[in-house]
Amino acid sequence: MQTPRTIAIFGATGSIGRSAIEVAVASEKRQKVVALSGHSHLELLLRQAQLLKPRWVIATNLQKAKAFDFSTLPPETELLLGEESLNKIAQHPEVDLVLTAIVGSAGLQSTLSAIEGGKIVAIANKEPLVMAGPIVTEKARRTGATLLPVDSEHSAIFQAMKSGRKEEVAKIILTASGGPFRNCSKKDLSKVTIEEALDHPTWKMGSKITIDSATMMNKALEIIEARWLFNLPAEKIEAVIHPQSVIHSFVEFFDGSVIAQLSPPDMKLPIQYAFDYPDRKEGVAKKVDWSTAFSFDFFPPDSDRFPALRLGHEVAKAGGTAGAVLNAANEVAVEQFLSGSMAFDQIVPTCEAILKNHPFEKNPSLDTIIKLDRWARCELGPQTT
Ligand code: NAD
Ligand code: MG
């Protein structure tokens, strides 16, 4: 029998992290969770540790961790505090695979550490690729780390790409649900409330990505993510609205064949695909029910009402520092919307204005990227968290 693959889940208490634990529990002979991290929901992190008895638990928010009683952690589990501990575990010889499920730029350093350690890196946390795509992929090339997409669209493309050679790909088409405001007029978009924006029609996700889906900034970030992950020019990346969220993306080859990957909207499938890769095993994700009638719809996206898509293409084309600035501006704008200080329809124009004003560099170092991430945050004024 094979020894189980050892897995570190960074961001275990979030939506992806919780799904990943379900997958790992259902396939415990193939995967052993050896590390879990959480930032704020320490009650949940403790319960997860009691269930899985990992070798390490990492509480990244120092202030909260110091005030929390971890005395009921399993005796075999070592408690580590602070974000720095992620870097140590990301490179530990006893870890085979790191699932990056932290939200936003907070996951950048630990993603880079896992790649530096030559690990299998299952990437749910798309923002590091948006911020520093060429640095991330070049590091993986140098260290031999395997990058496996967990974002459902990118997992679909990764799978569909296996139908032909990379040089034979004409384009990729990312599907988008269109979010809760797919049919809203521009006037209605100016009145969107926080509750309405958090109510996604097909996916249950963390709050940041749910707002990104509603503005369609999520698709913009995914266009940039695909640009770097698959090393495709922006011109070969398109998006189509598919409200059912069952077809997760398409790859079109030169001969006109279009290959898709389908499954009900459930992140457990792309997580399991990455955990078991290159094998495919019986899994816990929902399956398509072929005994009932169903149909699929597709609509071209409307970039007049949802300008984020145009922005995503522009940033994917520009490269350099544009991704980091767009990402930082968006993270702050979303926080401000969620705290009630920015209107929904101002999120994307605000990002665009910051992007236009920034001192663009074509081949930035990681230091420059981090500096411009901070600059963009300051441009948006005092932060709420
Ligand atoms: P979430 O908000 O539900 O969970 C985020 C996790 O990150 C939590 O465990 C939290 O404790 C941790 N975290 C937050 N701030 C942190 C910090 N400063 N330092 C360390 N850890 C921190 O988010 P989610 O929906 O699970 O999304 C996670 C990532 O996966 C995002 O990048 C998102 O874009 C991507 N993703 C999510 C989905 C989904 O269905 N939820 C799908 C595709 C991609
Ligand atoms: Mg996605």
PDB file of C-alpha atoms in Angstrom, residues 174-176 178 215-224 237-241 299-316 326 348:
ATOM      1  CA  LEU A 174     -13.556  30.851 -18.573  1.00  0.00           C
ATOM      2  CA  THR A 175     -17.144  30.425 -17.480  1.00  0.00           C
ATOM      3  CA  ALA A 176     -18.699  32.879 -15.021  1.00  0.00           C
ATOM      4  CA  GLY A 178     -22.628  36.231 -13.677  1.00  0.00           C
ATOM      5  CA  THR A 215     -18.658  42.825  -9.329  1.00  0.00           C
ATOM      6  CA  MET A 216     -17.142  40.253 -11.734  1.00  0.00           C
ATOM      7  CA  MET A 217     -13.731  41.253 -10.434  1.00  0.00           C
ATOM      8  CA  ASN A 218     -13.331  37.555  -9.604  1.00  0.00           C
ATOM      9  CA  LYS A 219     -13.403  36.779 -13.337  1.00  0.00           C
ATOM     10  CA  ALA A 220     -10.921  39.595 -13.954  1.00  0.00           C
ATOM     11  CA  LEU A 221      -8.577  38.085 -11.349  1.00  0.00           C
ATOM     12  CA  GLU A 222      -9.105  34.655 -12.938  1.00  0.00           C
ATOM     13  CA  ILE A 223      -8.186  35.969 -16.403  1.00  0.00           C
ATOM     14  CA  ILE A 224      -4.913  37.246 -14.912  1.00  0.00           C
ATOM     15  CA  ILE A 237      -8.364  34.183 -22.787  1.00  0.00           C
ATOM     16  CA  GLU A 238     -12.103  34.848 -22.963  1.00  0.00           C
ATOM     17  CA  ALA A 239     -15.037  34.686 -20.566  1.00  0.00           C
ATOM     18  CA  VAL A 240     -18.630  33.602 -21.072  1.00  0.00           C
ATOM     19  CA  ILE A 241     -21.607  33.823 -18.718  1.00  0.00           C
ATOM     20  CA  PHE A 299     -24.399  34.639 -22.687  1.00  0.00           C
ATOM     21  CA  PRO A 300     -21.672  37.010 -23.787  1.00  0.00           C
ATOM     22  CA  PRO A 301     -20.538  39.166 -20.850  1.00  0.00           C
ATOM     23  CA  ASP A 302     -21.636  42.814 -20.755  1.00  0.00           C
ATOM     24  CA  SER A 303     -18.535  44.869 -20.025  1.00  0.00           C
ATOM     25  CA  ASP A 304     -20.553  48.081 -19.989  1.00  0.00           C
ATOM     26  CA  ARG A 305     -22.396  47.014 -16.821  1.00  0.00           C
ATOM     27  CA  PHE A 306     -19.444  44.932 -15.566  1.00  0.00           C
ATOM     28  CA  PRO A 307     -16.268  46.845 -16.526  1.00  0.00           C
ATOM     29  CA  ALA A 308     -14.091  44.570 -14.347  1.00  0.00           C
ATOM     30  CA  LEU A 309     -13.716  42.119 -17.242  1.00  0.00           C
ATOM     31  CA  ARG A 310     -12.163  44.747 -19.520  1.00  0.00           C
ATOM     32  CA  LEU A 311      -9.854  45.712 -16.655  1.00  0.00           C
ATOM     33  CA  GLY A 312      -8.836  42.062 -16.176  1.00  0.00           C
ATOM     34  CA  HIS A 313      -7.845  41.823 -19.837  1.00  0.00           C
ATOM     35  CA  GLU A 314      -5.925  45.090 -19.721  1.00  0.00           C
ATOM     36  CA  VAL A 315      -4.007  43.993 -16.634  1.00  0.00           C
ATOM     37  CA  ALA A 316      -3.318  40.521 -18.062  1.00  0.00           C
ATOM     38  CA  LEU A 326      -5.365  46.049  -9.117  1.00  0.00           C
ATOM     39  CA  VAL A 348     -14.362  48.734  -9.985  1.00  0.00           C
TER      40      VAL A 348
END
